[in-house]
């Protein structure tokens, strides 16, 4: 394999990308459909599921922003990482460790560990996703082989028959990838990752089929990451296209998801309130109907037990008359199906007992508890001798001193079950006896005399309050809203349950629609950004080629200007600049030629007086050697020639100095009376208008009276423009810039103050030197060559003023103070 080794085995993908994508998807589901997390494994975190989802979304979004903008301050990524890891730890402990699933128990701590490792300086620029995959596969395989049930409740059932082969497959693929990474074999590493795409892909399908949404998000993102390891191309992050792409990615998707999440939460709250109201109304209707039925039954039994005619019949033993009296209890609209009389020992009379079967019924609770005079006892539900489900109302019939019989009327539970429910068809209604939990009525299945199904989901003590609401989960993991109330003066409890998934189906559809819209809008925006980015990149590359051509001798190449936007204007400006440079170079060549000509002429002119001057001096030397000397007249003539040549030489030198002064006199002032406040207003308005799309707000403070003085208006315009644009260049867009003009006794004080990047203390002393730039200004990438402040200083000093800068340090802004006397001193000669 050594011949296959390459410096880069697989694409260096950071686990933070995978973690951020998983956290964003998981947070979206927790915020949008929190009721889907109502199963037993989420029982500890379900009350806080929406807050946990919000933490996942915020942490993941911040982490993605830090990954897309690596030049941002490090605390941004640190904050996103901290929030995401905190949410993941809570989820790991509450929904993974306590549920017994080893897959999540392994992968989440491993993800956190690798994220922390990638944040260290040594590993900051290296992606560890391939290593993460290898360790995950090895851990999965080892634990599954030791105990296949450690797959967890969502994966154990579908993988029961193939759990151990799955563990062997994980171990083999993990070992293959680890060995390929160690041996740096690109071919075998790619094969191992391709197998992992199949393994994690089918895990995603199974968890989706089992409605395990967190597992679906996790394994889908891992599968996508494996695909990126194989097929992703390295992205050049320094291009304009990439910067446009990442900006659109954040600005198009995240706001839609955030707004959709808030709308979904509001809609869910509204539906919860509506669901509770409807459930309360359903329970109240059922309770009112049952209370009315029980009240009527009590009244009938009590009135019959107190009827003197019935007492007379029982005393006389007239069985025919007794049967006729008992039949009265079963006439409509009576709720009773059967009626009978027991004597004081619980023996049936007239063979008209529970369905006409004689016998001893002293063991029935309606006999044992139905002997209180003036009271009607409601029995537990039971099967009659004819296997009919009944509840009995019983009351004593006093006959004589110390003797009484028991009047009993049986209410048919079958008839009660056939009665139409007062609740919506979307609700499930149960009525049970609190004393033994026996079911009296169930709206859907029609079951009776079994233990109430709700008691398998909720503790009986939870339903002991007179009324209330609770949430629970059904055996399939669906979330239920349970409304319950007790029927007054009875041992009965009415329970109405409603599945939240059914009630929240409109919100689920709305949430899915919002997510699809967000993803669709994001995809369209990203495609448009790529299209715009390619157009901008192509035009910038043409501009770059044109700039490169400036270094050649030929400047005839021009950049084609496309469109009518700012970039086209820059291109036109570049072409104009290239034309001016070409023209300037032509003028420079002509100036060099003129300079050479001037130097030749100057040399000739300087040589012209020097030649006779030298000859005259030599003549005077020879004359001085003559024995007879030289006449005074000839000496005066010789000295006069010397003086004329010296004057001529002085004039030539003076002319050259004048030419040099003219060439270096570009800052010569033309002071005139003017209003400095009006000029400041004009400059601020011009800059604010020219940079309105990206500049910080600029405020101008002027005195009420005009600030008149004698200054060079053009040079002060240049001064103000340099200072204000310098503040704009080094200030964030949302921080203000203040420009103040304060009149003083002998001049005017001009201050320009910003809240920008500031100036280090060591840079203040050199700030006005040509070509000097502070270190943080160089890192700011704001452009410029460092000549602006040097020009400002030249202008101020020529006006007889002074300029200085103050800053408390980097990030704390800068203030420039300029003092100008009202009258400009005359320019030095």
Short mmCIF file of N, CA and C in Angstrom, two decimals, residues 49 106 148 212 221 368 424 452 523 715 742 772:
data_model
loop_
_atom_site.label_atom_id
_atom_site.label_comp_id
_atom_site.label_asym_id
_atom_site.label_seq_id
_atom_site.Cartn_x
_atom_site.Cartn_y
_atom_site.Cartn_z
N UNK A 49 -38.46 20.03 26.70
CA UNK A 49 -37.98 19.63 25.37
C UNK A 49 -37.86 20.83 24.45
N UNK A 106 -22.33 6.07 23.45
CA UNK A 106 -20.94 6.10 22.96
C UNK A 106 -20.70 7.30 22.06
N UNK A 148 -25.90 -7.70 22.43
CA UNK A 148 -26.67 -7.07 21.34
C UNK A 148 -27.82 -6.19 21.83
N UNK A 212 -37.84 7.34 15.35
CA UNK A 212 -36.84 7.83 16.31
C UNK A 212 -36.13 8.99 15.64
N UNK A 221 -26.97 12.67 9.15
CA UNK A 221 -25.87 13.63 9.07
C UNK A 221 -24.53 12.90 8.95
N UNK A 368 -74.40 -6.01 51.64
CA UNK A 368 -73.67 -5.68 52.86
C UNK A 368 -73.67 -4.19 53.16
N UNK A 424 -66.18 14.39 21.55
CA UNK A 424 -65.89 14.31 20.13
C UNK A 424 -65.41 12.91 19.77
N UNK A 452 -59.45 -0.67 33.88
CA UNK A 452 -59.47 0.48 32.97
C UNK A 452 -58.12 0.64 32.29
N UNK A 523 -32.01 26.75 -0.75
CA UNK A 523 -31.42 26.17 -1.96
C UNK A 523 -31.44 27.16 -3.11
N UNK A 715 -8.10 72.99 0.78
CA UNK A 715 -7.26 72.15 1.65
C UNK A 715 -8.03 71.69 2.87
N UNK A 742 -16.09 73.44 17.60
CA UNK A 742 -16.27 74.24 18.82
C UNK A 742 -15.48 75.54 18.66
N UNK A 772 3.08 55.10 7.42
CA UNK A 772 2.96 54.32 8.66
C UNK A 772 1.51 53.87 8.86
#
